[in-house]
Amino acid sequence: MSVYHFHRPQIMRLLVYQLRAVVDSPEGIPAALLRLIRVVVPFAAQNVGMEPPDSEKSLNGFLFNNIEQGSQCECVCIPDQLIWTIRFRFLSEDRTYTWFYDIGTVQENDQLVLGIRIEVTSGPDVKALQKNLPLIDLLINEFNLTQMLPLKNNYLKIEEPEDVQNLLALLNFPGRTIPVMVISEINRNLWDYTKTPPSYLIDAEYVASQVVGYAFVARLSFRAGYEFSSIVGKKWAVYDGAYRTYLPYLDLENGNPHEHRTKQKRDIWNWRYKGQIGPDLFADFVISTAHYWITVRRLYWGNLRFVPDVSTLATQLALEELKDKPDADSREETLKNVIATLRRSHESTMEELNQAIEELDRVYTKLDYCETELRNYQQAEMYANSMDRGFRRYPGRRPSFSPRDRMRTDMRIPLGGGLQDQDGAYPGDRMDYNNGAHDFEDFDRPSYSSRRNSDAEEGESSYDSVPSYSTRRFTVPKDDRRDDMAGIAPENINPEQGETDEHSPDEL
């Protein structure tokens, strides 16, 4: 399945950061907007290689092109409606990729709302770029950007039951576009990993310091966690050392709790990441996930508009003003400006459309893969059910280890369908049912080596067991193995190597 492209862009853009927040404006919205412009415009001018325009020009819009450096800056605004937008692009210092900035403001409910979106051309490591975004740090700290709470004060201590209402207000706040990560206190009566239980498995304050502008972090005490559970219900709760990510646009009444991922204390204690194991590694994984999340989730901008949309709106207003201009020269000049604006708006719209088509194409590719896997699974289920019906007809010949279980563990299902082994035979062809006996020479039962023994080191979990399989006939690639071992992503387990160290950010 593919999507028709008008003209496919040569280089794909990668999203680095996006945010929608309210600008703290105790001095009034016009004054706050002017102060914001005096920070953003010099930053843009410095990077695109132009002289910063004066305040009047910045408020009325301008256009700058630097073909030699491959940079451009366009500012469009509607002063009467306090709408101000700027879009600029420039090459990186090593001239290997291009930065794209989109910034816009709008007055909404007597508040000045700021939206910012940062992209780069494909090539660089987005994680590395997110560690150095000076404009974002400056805006968050100097302008006290908020989503009900200031983003720079993103660490909440929910100690008492009455503090739970503050957490609930933040979770249900409609203007929240970043997740809330809740870390709960351990129930000391249910701790059996070490002699002395810690209060929390994750250092919430450290995590909060690493995700400013990306997430809120709440540390939930045991007493507050009990109150929180009684209000939201067990399916939405987080308690006894567990961790949970509450995504934006939360609906506690009709939403799906499984979309807001949670990990229990056992998962956190046994977490494997970057070749190591332990709860500290889980904290690093949570930080990485917060940065990843902001690049893959769609953000609802509301009334915020960026340069292309504001250009169209400004053009419509300019055409309406033509009726009041009897002078032919002024009308001609206005029409020229309108045509130039519409041309730039058309180019920007086509570029964004192609980016959307690229994304849609990737979604369709993933959908095709999922549909193929679903058909293979259904085919496997039909074959397993047919084998089970045969065993129920002759109960004395049923093997001690069912083919359905064996198929779910040690059998590869090719993308083209079918359950043949390497020699082209089906599993049933390898069994001898004479007189109720069966031969599992090529269909071995897995043996489990349990870690629940006296040799387990202190601090290790004693509940994990790792299956080792004999796969002399059936090829089992590591991507197709399955295991319920806590803290280890099933798709990454490789029994030949023993342990794995990577998790997908989608887990949280």
Short mmCIF file of C-alpha atoms in Angstrom, two decimals:
data_model
loop_
_atom_site.label_atom_id
_atom_site.label_comp_id
_atom_site.label_asym_id
_atom_site.label_seq_id
_atom_site.Cartn_x
_atom_site.Cartn_y
_atom_site.Cartn_z
CA MET A 1 0.00 0.00 0.00
CA SER A 2 1.45 3.35 -0.92
CA VAL A 3 0.44 6.98 -1.08
CA TYR A 4 0.72 9.19 -4.14
CA HIS A 5 3.29 11.97 -3.75
CA PHE A 6 3.06 15.29 -5.53
CA HIS A 7 6.82 15.67 -5.23
CA ARG A 8 8.69 13.77 -2.55
CA PRO A 9 11.09 15.90 -0.49
CA GLN A 10 14.70 14.92 -0.82
CA ILE A 11 15.47 15.10 2.91
CA MET A 12 13.09 14.19 5.69
CA ARG A 13 12.72 16.38 8.77
CA LEU A 14 13.06 15.08 12.30
CA LEU A 15 11.19 16.65 15.20
CA VAL A 16 13.48 17.72 18.04
CA TYR A 17 11.15 19.65 20.34
CA GLN A 18 7.63 21.05 20.54
CA LEU A 19 5.78 22.93 23.27
CA ARG A 20 2.61 24.87 23.90
CA ALA A 21 2.57 26.91 27.10
CA VAL A 22 1.31 30.13 28.69
CA VAL A 23 3.72 33.06 29.07
CA ASP A 24 3.63 34.61 32.52
CA SER A 25 2.70 38.26 31.87
CA PRO A 26 2.21 40.23 35.10
CA GLU A 27 3.08 43.44 33.22
CA GLY A 28 0.30 42.85 30.69
CA ILE A 29 0.08 40.88 27.43
CA PRO A 30 1.40 43.60 25.04
CA ALA A 31 4.42 44.23 27.24
CA ALA A 32 5.07 40.50 27.64
CA LEU A 33 4.87 40.02 23.85
CA LEU A 34 7.33 42.84 23.23
CA ARG A 35 9.73 41.37 25.79
CA LEU A 36 9.41 37.98 24.10
CA ILE A 37 10.14 39.47 20.68
CA ARG A 38 13.30 41.14 22.05
CA VAL A 39 14.62 37.72 22.98
CA VAL A 40 13.53 35.59 20.02
CA VAL A 41 14.39 37.97 17.16
CA PRO A 42 18.06 38.49 18.19
CA PHE A 43 18.45 34.71 18.51
CA ALA A 44 17.08 34.24 15.00
CA ALA A 45 19.15 37.11 13.59
CA GLN A 46 22.35 35.73 15.05
CA ASN A 47 21.81 32.30 13.52
CA VAL A 48 20.63 33.38 10.07
CA GLY A 49 23.33 36.04 9.75
CA MET A 50 21.38 39.30 9.68
CA GLU A 51 21.25 42.50 11.68
CA PRO A 52 18.43 42.42 14.26
CA PRO A 53 15.59 44.68 13.06
CA ASP A 54 14.22 47.40 15.28
CA SER A 55 11.19 46.87 17.51
CA GLU A 56 8.72 48.48 15.10
CA LYS A 57 9.82 46.27 12.21
CA SER A 58 9.72 43.19 14.43
CA LEU A 59 6.14 43.99 15.39
CA ASN A 60 5.02 44.56 11.78
CA GLY A 61 6.83 41.68 10.10
CA PHE A 62 9.87 41.29 7.86
CA LEU A 63 11.59 38.87 5.48
CA PHE A 64 15.30 38.04 5.21
CA ASN A 65 17.09 35.63 2.84
CA ASN A 66 20.74 34.63 2.86
CA ILE A 67 21.24 32.35 -0.12
CA GLU A 68 24.99 31.92 0.44
CA GLN A 69 24.51 30.60 3.97
CA GLY A 70 21.29 28.75 3.16
CA SER A 71 19.34 30.64 5.83
CA GLN A 72 16.02 32.45 5.84
CA CYS A 73 13.89 34.30 8.36
CA GLU A 74 10.26 35.38 7.90
CA CYS A 75 8.14 37.21 10.45
CA VAL A 76 4.40 37.71 9.97
CA CYS A 77 2.09 39.29 12.51
CA ILE A 78 -1.32 40.81 13.03
CA PRO A 79 -0.76 43.44 15.76
CA ASP A 80 -4.45 44.16 16.33
CA GLN A 81 -5.04 40.54 17.38
CA LEU A 82 -1.69 40.15 19.19
CA ILE A 83 -0.74 37.40 16.73
CA TRP A 84 3.01 37.23 16.13
CA THR A 85 4.84 34.45 14.30
CA ILE A 86 8.38 33.87 13.10
CA ARG A 87 9.92 31.08 11.05
CA PHE A 88 13.65 30.76 10.41
CA ARG A 89 16.11 28.13 9.23
CA PHE A 90 19.88 27.96 9.27
CA LEU A 91 22.73 25.51 8.82
CA SER A 92 24.42 23.83 11.75
CA GLU A 93 27.95 24.84 12.71
CA ASP A 94 29.44 21.88 10.84
CA ARG A 95 27.07 22.58 7.88
CA THR A 96 25.87 18.96 7.82
CA TYR A 97 22.19 19.57 8.62
CA THR A 98 19.63 22.38 8.84
CA TRP A 99 17.66 23.72 11.80
CA PHE A 100 14.00 24.76 11.38
CA TYR A 101 12.29 26.94 14.01
CA ASP A 102 8.58 27.82 14.12
CA ILE A 103 7.39 30.17 16.87
CA GLY A 104 3.98 31.76 17.32
CA THR A 105 1.91 33.59 19.91
CA VAL A 106 -1.79 34.28 20.39
CA GLN A 107 -4.02 35.79 23.05
CA GLU A 108 -6.30 33.18 24.56
CA ASN A 109 -8.54 33.65 27.62
CA ASP A 110 -6.67 36.81 28.67
CA GLN A 111 -3.38 34.93 28.49
CA LEU A 112 -0.46 35.03 26.07
CA VAL A 113 0.05 31.53 24.66
CA LEU A 114 3.37 30.57 23.09
CA GLY A 115 3.96 27.70 20.67
CA ILE A 116 7.35 26.51 19.47
CA ARG A 117 8.37 23.69 17.17
CA ILE A 118 11.98 22.75 16.32
CA GLU A 119 13.01 20.35 13.56
CA VAL A 120 16.21 19.29 11.82
CA THR A 121 16.98 17.53 8.59
CA SER A 122 17.67 13.83 8.98
CA GLY A 123 21.19 12.80 9.90
CA PRO A 124 22.12 14.04 13.39
CA ASP A 125 21.34 12.30 16.68
CA VAL A 126 18.16 13.91 18.02
CA LYS A 127 18.95 12.86 21.60
CA ALA A 128 22.24 14.72 21.47
CA LEU A 129 20.60 17.83 20.04
CA GLN A 130 17.96 17.88 22.78
CA LYS A 131 20.69 18.36 25.39
CA ASN A 132 21.55 21.77 23.99
CA LEU A 133 18.54 23.93 23.13
CA PRO A 134 19.53 27.35 24.50
CA LEU A 135 16.42 29.17 23.32
CA ILE A 136 14.13 26.68 25.08
CA ASP A 137 16.06 26.97 28.34
CA LEU A 138 15.94 30.75 28.09
CA LEU A 139 12.20 30.88 27.43
CA ILE A 140 11.30 28.42 30.19
CA ASN A 141 13.33 30.22 32.83
CA GLU A 142 13.07 33.90 31.89
CA PHE A 143 9.41 33.95 30.83
CA ASN A 144 8.19 31.41 33.39
CA LEU A 145 6.28 29.27 30.87
CA THR A 146 3.46 27.36 32.54
CA GLN A 147 0.98 24.54 32.00
CA MET A 148 -1.01 25.25 35.14
CA LEU A 149 2.33 24.93 36.97
CA PRO A 150 5.66 26.51 35.94
CA LEU A 151 7.64 24.17 33.71
CA LYS A 152 10.88 25.07 35.50
CA ASN A 153 9.38 23.86 38.80
CA ASN A 154 8.43 20.45 37.46
CA TYR A 155 9.11 18.48 40.66
CA LEU A 156 6.11 17.86 42.94
CA LYS A 157 6.17 16.24 46.39
CA ILE A 158 2.78 14.74 47.20
CA GLU A 159 3.30 13.91 50.86
CA GLU A 160 -0.09 14.31 52.52
CA PRO A 161 -3.50 13.00 51.41
CA GLU A 162 -4.79 16.53 50.94
CA ASP A 163 -1.99 17.20 48.44
CA VAL A 164 -3.50 14.61 46.09
CA GLN A 165 -5.96 17.20 44.77
CA ASN A 166 -3.03 19.20 43.39
CA LEU A 167 -1.84 16.14 41.49
CA LEU A 168 -5.34 15.42 40.17
CA ALA A 169 -5.71 19.02 39.00
CA LEU A 170 -2.47 18.75 37.04
CA LEU A 171 -3.44 15.40 35.52
CA ASN A 172 -6.81 16.72 34.37
CA PHE A 173 -5.56 20.13 33.21
CA PRO A 174 -6.69 20.46 29.55
CA GLY A 175 -3.71 22.64 28.59
CA ARG A 176 -1.13 20.05 29.63
CA THR A 177 0.87 18.79 26.64
CA ILE A 178 3.70 17.00 28.47
CA PRO A 179 3.38 13.82 30.56
CA VAL A 180 3.28 13.54 34.32
CA MET A 181 5.61 10.84 35.68
CA VAL A 182 4.51 9.57 39.08
CA ILE A 183 6.89 7.64 41.36
CA SER A 184 5.28 5.95 44.36
CA GLU A 185 6.70 5.05 47.76
CA ILE A 186 7.39 1.41 48.67
CA ASN A 187 5.21 -0.50 51.10
CA ARG A 188 7.83 -1.67 53.62
CA ASN A 189 5.68 -4.61 54.73
CA LEU A 190 5.78 -6.07 51.22
CA TRP A 191 9.52 -5.69 50.56
CA ASP A 192 11.70 -8.81 50.33
CA TYR A 193 14.59 -7.88 48.05
CA THR A 194 16.97 -6.50 50.70
CA LYS A 195 17.08 -6.38 54.49
CA THR A 196 16.45 -2.65 54.63
CA PRO A 197 13.83 -1.37 52.17
CA PRO A 198 14.41 1.98 50.47
CA SER A 199 11.68 4.58 50.48
CA TYR A 200 11.72 5.01 46.69
CA LEU A 201 13.38 3.02 43.96
CA ILE A 202 13.83 6.09 41.72
CA ASP A 203 15.39 9.43 42.60
CA ALA A 204 12.47 11.62 41.55
CA GLU A 205 14.34 14.90 42.08
CA TYR A 206 17.18 13.79 39.79
CA VAL A 207 14.75 12.66 37.10
CA ALA A 208 12.87 15.96 37.30
CA SER A 209 16.10 17.94 36.84
CA GLN A 210 16.79 16.05 33.60
CA VAL A 211 13.34 16.49 32.02
CA VAL A 212 12.62 20.20 32.52
CA GLY A 213 10.35 21.22 29.67
CA TYR A 214 9.68 17.58 28.79
CA ALA A 215 7.65 16.26 31.74
CA PHE A 216 6.40 16.85 35.26
CA VAL A 217 7.64 14.46 37.95
CA ALA A 218 5.58 13.72 41.07
CA ARG A 219 6.81 11.77 44.11
CA LEU A 220 3.84 10.09 45.77
CA SER A 221 4.13 9.07 49.42
CA PHE A 222 2.54 5.87 50.76
CA ARG A 223 -0.26 7.73 52.55
CA ALA A 224 -0.93 9.98 49.58
CA GLY A 225 -0.84 6.97 47.27
CA TYR A 226 -3.56 5.27 49.29
CA GLU A 227 -5.74 8.39 48.98
CA PHE A 228 -4.96 8.68 45.26
CA SER A 229 -5.97 5.04 44.68
CA SER A 230 -9.25 5.50 46.51
CA ILE A 231 -10.13 8.44 44.24
CA VAL A 232 -9.07 7.24 40.78
CA GLY A 233 -9.55 3.49 41.32
CA LYS A 234 -7.08 0.64 41.17
CA LYS A 235 -6.85 0.53 37.38
CA TRP A 236 -5.59 4.14 37.28
CA ALA A 237 -3.58 4.05 40.49
CA VAL A 238 0.16 3.80 41.16
CA TYR A 239 1.44 2.49 44.49
CA ASP A 240 3.98 0.29 46.32
CA GLY A 241 7.10 1.46 44.51
CA ALA A 242 5.49 1.43 41.06
CA TYR A 243 5.96 4.04 38.33
CA ARG A 244 3.38 5.39 35.91
CA THR A 245 3.33 7.85 33.01
CA TYR A 246 0.12 9.86 32.69
CA LEU A 247 -0.04 11.22 29.16
CA PRO A 248 -1.75 14.50 28.20
CA TYR A 249 -5.49 14.69 27.53
CA LEU A 250 -6.19 12.22 30.32
CA ASP A 251 -9.75 10.92 30.71
CA LEU A 252 -10.14 9.05 33.99
CA GLU A 253 -13.78 8.19 33.29
CA ASN A 254 -13.76 6.95 29.71
CA GLY A 255 -10.07 6.61 28.84
CA ASN A 256 -7.98 3.47 28.47
CA PRO A 257 -5.65 2.93 31.48
CA HIS A 258 -3.31 0.77 29.40
CA GLU A 259 -2.32 3.79 27.32
CA HIS A 260 -0.73 5.30 30.43
CA ARG A 261 2.01 2.76 31.00
CA THR A 262 3.00 1.51 34.43
CA LYS A 263 5.86 -0.58 35.79
CA GLN A 264 5.75 -2.44 39.10
CA LYS A 265 8.58 -2.46 41.63
CA ARG A 266 9.71 -5.92 40.49
CA ASP A 267 10.11 -4.59 36.94
CA ILE A 268 12.07 -1.59 38.18
CA TRP A 269 14.31 -3.65 40.47
CA ASN A 270 15.26 -6.00 37.62
CA TRP A 271 15.46 -3.36 34.90
CA ARG A 272 18.12 -3.88 32.26
CA TYR A 273 19.36 -0.94 30.24
CA LYS A 274 22.65 -0.14 28.52
CA GLY A 275 24.17 -3.45 29.54
CA GLN A 276 23.49 -3.12 33.27
CA ILE A 277 20.71 -3.96 35.71
CA GLY A 278 19.04 -2.11 38.55
CA PRO A 279 16.58 0.69 39.41
CA ASP A 280 19.13 3.40 38.61
CA LEU A 281 19.09 2.18 35.03
CA PHE A 282 15.32 2.47 35.03
CA ALA A 283 15.66 6.16 35.96
CA ASP A 284 17.95 6.70 32.97
CA PHE A 285 15.45 4.89 30.78
CA VAL A 286 12.61 7.12 32.04
CA ILE A 287 14.64 10.23 31.21
CA SER A 288 15.35 8.94 27.72
CA THR A 289 11.68 8.08 27.27
CA ALA A 290 10.56 11.60 28.23
CA HIS A 291 12.81 13.07 25.53
CA TYR A 292 11.64 10.48 23.01
CA TRP A 293 7.96 10.99 23.81
CA ILE A 294 7.96 14.66 22.85
CA THR A 295 9.20 13.81 19.34
CA VAL A 296 6.54 11.22 18.47
CA ARG A 297 3.29 12.49 20.00
CA ARG A 298 0.99 14.85 18.16
CA LEU A 299 0.42 18.14 19.94
CA TYR A 300 -2.88 19.99 19.92
CA TRP A 301 -2.06 23.62 19.10
CA GLY A 302 -5.55 25.05 19.58
CA ASN A 303 -5.77 28.64 18.35
CA LEU A 304 -2.04 28.88 17.82
CA ARG A 305 -0.95 29.50 14.24
CA PHE A 306 2.44 29.62 12.59
CA VAL A 307 3.77 31.62 9.65
CA PRO A 308 1.92 29.89 6.74
CA ASP A 309 -1.52 30.16 8.36
CA VAL A 310 -0.95 33.68 9.64
CA SER A 311 0.27 34.72 6.18
CA THR A 312 -3.01 33.53 4.69
CA LEU A 313 -4.99 35.38 7.35
CA ALA A 314 -2.95 38.55 6.86
CA THR A 315 -3.51 38.31 3.11
CA GLN A 316 -7.26 38.12 3.57
CA LEU A 317 -7.19 41.20 5.80
CA ALA A 318 -5.04 43.06 3.26
CA LEU A 319 -7.47 42.28 0.44
CA GLU A 320 -10.35 43.61 2.51
CA GLU A 321 -8.41 46.84 3.10
CA LEU A 322 -8.00 47.33 -0.66
CA LYS A 323 -11.58 48.49 -0.82
CA ASP A 324 -10.65 51.58 1.18
CA LYS A 325 -7.61 52.48 -0.98
CA PRO A 326 -8.58 54.62 -3.97
CA ASP A 327 -4.95 55.28 -4.96
CA ALA A 328 -3.91 52.93 -7.81
CA ASP A 329 -0.23 52.89 -6.76
CA SER A 330 -1.00 51.83 -3.22
CA ARG A 331 -3.40 49.18 -4.46
CA GLU A 332 -0.76 47.82 -6.85
CA GLU A 333 1.84 47.71 -4.08
CA THR A 334 -0.56 45.91 -1.79
CA LEU A 335 -1.41 43.35 -4.47
CA LYS A 336 2.28 42.67 -5.11
CA ASN A 337 2.82 42.03 -1.42
CA VAL A 338 -0.21 39.77 -1.34
CA ILE A 339 1.05 37.74 -4.31
CA ALA A 340 4.51 37.35 -2.76
CA THR A 341 3.00 36.31 0.54
CA LEU A 342 0.69 33.79 -1.10
CA ARG A 343 3.61 32.32 -3.05
CA ARG A 344 5.67 31.81 0.11
CA SER A 345 2.65 30.41 1.90
CA HIS A 346 2.03 27.98 -0.95
CA GLU A 347 5.64 26.75 -0.83
CA SER A 348 5.47 26.26 2.93
CA THR A 349 2.16 24.45 2.69
CA MET A 350 3.44 22.09 -0.01
CA GLU A 351 6.52 21.35 2.07
CA GLU A 352 4.41 20.52 5.11
CA LEU A 353 2.05 18.45 2.97
CA ASN A 354 4.91 16.36 1.65
CA GLN A 355 6.18 15.84 5.17
CA ALA A 356 2.72 14.65 6.20
CA ILE A 357 2.59 12.30 3.21
CA GLU A 358 6.01 10.89 4.17
CA GLU A 359 4.71 10.21 7.67
CA LEU A 360 1.53 8.64 6.30
CA ASP A 361 3.59 6.41 4.05
CA ARG A 362 5.56 5.14 7.06
CA VAL A 363 2.31 4.47 8.91
CA TYR A 364 0.93 2.45 5.98
CA THR A 365 4.16 0.45 5.80
CA LYS A 366 3.88 -0.38 9.48
CA LEU A 367 0.20 -1.23 9.04
CA ASP A 368 1.01 -3.66 6.21
CA TYR A 369 3.54 -5.39 8.43
CA CYS A 370 1.06 -5.67 11.33
CA GLU A 371 -1.63 -7.08 9.05
CA THR A 372 0.80 -9.71 7.76
CA GLU A 373 1.79 -10.69 11.30
CA LEU A 374 -1.88 -10.92 12.30
CA ARG A 375 -2.65 -13.27 9.41
CA ASN A 376 0.32 -15.44 10.35
CA TYR A 377 -0.84 -15.60 13.96
CA GLN A 378 -4.37 -16.54 12.93
CA GLN A 379 -2.97 -19.24 10.68
CA ALA A 380 -0.90 -20.59 13.55
CA GLU A 381 -3.93 -20.60 15.85
CA MET A 382 -5.97 -22.56 13.31
CA TYR A 383 -3.24 -25.16 12.98
CA ALA A 384 -2.81 -25.43 16.76
CA ASN A 385 -6.55 -25.87 17.25
CA SER A 386 -6.65 -28.63 14.66
CA MET A 387 -3.84 -30.47 16.47
CA ASP A 388 -5.61 -30.06 19.82
CA ARG A 389 -8.80 -31.55 18.39
CA GLY A 390 -6.77 -34.56 17.27
CA PHE A 391 -5.30 -35.01 20.74
CA ARG A 392 -8.72 -34.75 22.38
CA ARG A 393 -9.96 -37.56 20.09
CA TYR A 394 -7.12 -39.83 21.31
CA PRO A 395 -6.49 -38.62 24.90
CA GLY A 396 -4.02 -41.42 25.70
CA ARG A 397 -1.69 -40.15 23.03
CA ARG A 398 -1.56 -36.53 24.12
CA PRO A 399 2.05 -35.45 24.69
CA SER A 400 3.01 -33.99 28.04
CA PHE A 401 4.05 -30.75 26.35
CA SER A 402 1.36 -29.42 24.04
CA PRO A 403 2.22 -28.41 20.47
CA ARG A 404 0.36 -25.14 21.03
CA ASP A 405 2.78 -24.19 23.81
CA ARG A 406 5.72 -25.41 21.80
CA MET A 407 4.63 -23.40 18.80
CA ARG A 408 4.36 -20.24 20.89
CA THR A 409 7.91 -20.58 22.14
CA ASP A 410 10.21 -22.34 19.73
CA MET A 411 8.60 -22.03 16.32
CA ARG A 412 9.23 -19.36 13.74
CA ILE A 413 6.23 -18.38 11.65
CA PRO A 414 7.50 -17.17 8.26
CA LEU A 415 6.00 -13.99 6.86
CA GLY A 416 4.62 -15.94 3.94
CA GLY A 417 2.69 -18.24 6.28
CA GLY A 418 3.13 -21.92 7.01
CA LEU A 419 4.60 -23.78 9.96
CA GLN A 420 7.24 -25.96 8.32
CA ASP A 421 10.58 -26.51 9.99
CA GLN A 422 13.93 -26.23 8.25
CA ASP A 423 13.41 -29.57 6.51
CA GLY A 424 9.98 -28.60 5.21
CA ALA A 425 8.04 -30.88 7.59
CA TYR A 426 5.30 -29.99 10.03
CA PRO A 427 5.72 -30.53 13.78
CA GLY A 428 3.27 -33.47 13.78
CA ASP A 429 5.43 -35.29 11.23
CA ARG A 430 8.23 -35.52 13.78
CA MET A 431 6.19 -37.46 16.37
CA ASP A 432 5.65 -41.17 16.80
CA TYR A 433 2.36 -42.01 18.54
CA ASN A 434 2.67 -45.81 18.47
CA ASN A 435 1.09 -47.24 21.62
CA GLY A 436 0.75 -43.81 23.13
CA ALA A 437 4.49 -43.12 22.99
CA HIS A 438 5.94 -40.04 21.41
CA ASP A 439 9.37 -39.02 20.28
CA PHE A 440 10.47 -35.47 21.12
CA GLU A 441 13.93 -35.88 19.67
CA ASP A 442 13.34 -32.88 17.41
CA PHE A 443 10.67 -31.23 19.51
CA ASP A 444 12.33 -30.85 22.89
CA ARG A 445 10.67 -29.51 25.99
CA PRO A 446 12.30 -26.38 27.44
CA SER A 447 14.24 -26.69 30.65
CA TYR A 448 14.17 -23.85 33.15
CA SER A 449 17.13 -22.87 35.28
CA SER A 450 15.63 -21.02 38.22
CA ARG A 451 17.48 -18.20 39.92
CA ARG A 452 15.55 -18.80 43.11
CA ASN A 453 18.41 -20.40 45.02
CA SER A 454 20.90 -19.71 47.75
CA ASP A 455 23.51 -18.52 45.25
CA ALA A 456 21.48 -15.42 44.38
CA GLU A 457 23.36 -12.31 45.30
CA GLU A 458 21.88 -9.83 47.71
CA GLY A 459 19.84 -7.23 45.87
CA GLU A 460 19.01 -9.57 43.00
CA SER A 461 15.53 -10.77 42.35
CA SER A 462 15.03 -14.43 43.21
CA TYR A 463 11.87 -14.83 41.11
CA ASP A 464 13.25 -14.83 37.60
CA SER A 465 13.70 -17.94 35.53
CA VAL A 466 15.32 -18.03 32.13
CA PRO A 467 14.23 -20.74 29.70
CA SER A 468 16.85 -22.48 27.61
CA TYR A 469 15.56 -24.12 24.48
CA SER A 470 16.84 -26.91 22.27
CA THR A 471 16.10 -25.86 18.72
CA ARG A 472 17.81 -28.41 16.56
CA ARG A 473 15.02 -28.39 13.99
CA PHE A 474 13.27 -25.07 14.37
CA THR A 475 15.12 -21.82 13.76
CA VAL A 476 14.29 -19.27 16.45
CA PRO A 477 15.55 -15.78 15.64
CA LYS A 478 16.00 -13.55 18.65
CA ASP A 479 13.25 -11.15 17.49
CA ASP A 480 10.66 -13.97 17.71
CA ARG A 481 11.43 -15.29 21.20
CA ARG A 482 8.97 -14.65 23.97
CA ASP A 483 9.48 -14.41 27.68
CA ASP A 484 7.51 -12.88 30.53
CA MET A 485 10.60 -12.06 32.53
CA ALA A 486 10.05 -8.74 34.28
CA GLY A 487 12.11 -5.80 33.15
CA ILE A 488 13.28 -7.40 29.90
CA ALA A 489 11.63 -6.54 26.61
CA PRO A 490 10.46 -9.90 25.16
CA GLU A 491 11.52 -9.00 21.67
CA ASN A 492 15.12 -8.52 22.79
CA ILE A 493 15.75 -11.83 24.63
CA ASN A 494 18.41 -14.05 23.09
CA PRO A 495 18.98 -17.29 25.05
CA GLU A 496 22.33 -17.88 23.34
CA GLN A 497 23.62 -14.58 24.71
CA GLY A 498 21.85 -14.90 28.02
CA GLU A 499 20.89 -11.27 28.65
CA THR A 500 19.87 -8.18 26.71
CA ASP A 501 20.11 -4.54 27.52
CA GLU A 502 17.77 -2.52 25.36
CA HIS A 503 14.17 -1.40 25.81
CA SER A 504 11.84 0.42 23.50
CA PRO A 505 10.72 3.89 24.61
CA ASP A 506 7.20 2.83 23.57
CA GLU A 507 7.07 0.73 26.75
CA LEU A 508 6.41 3.90 28.74
#
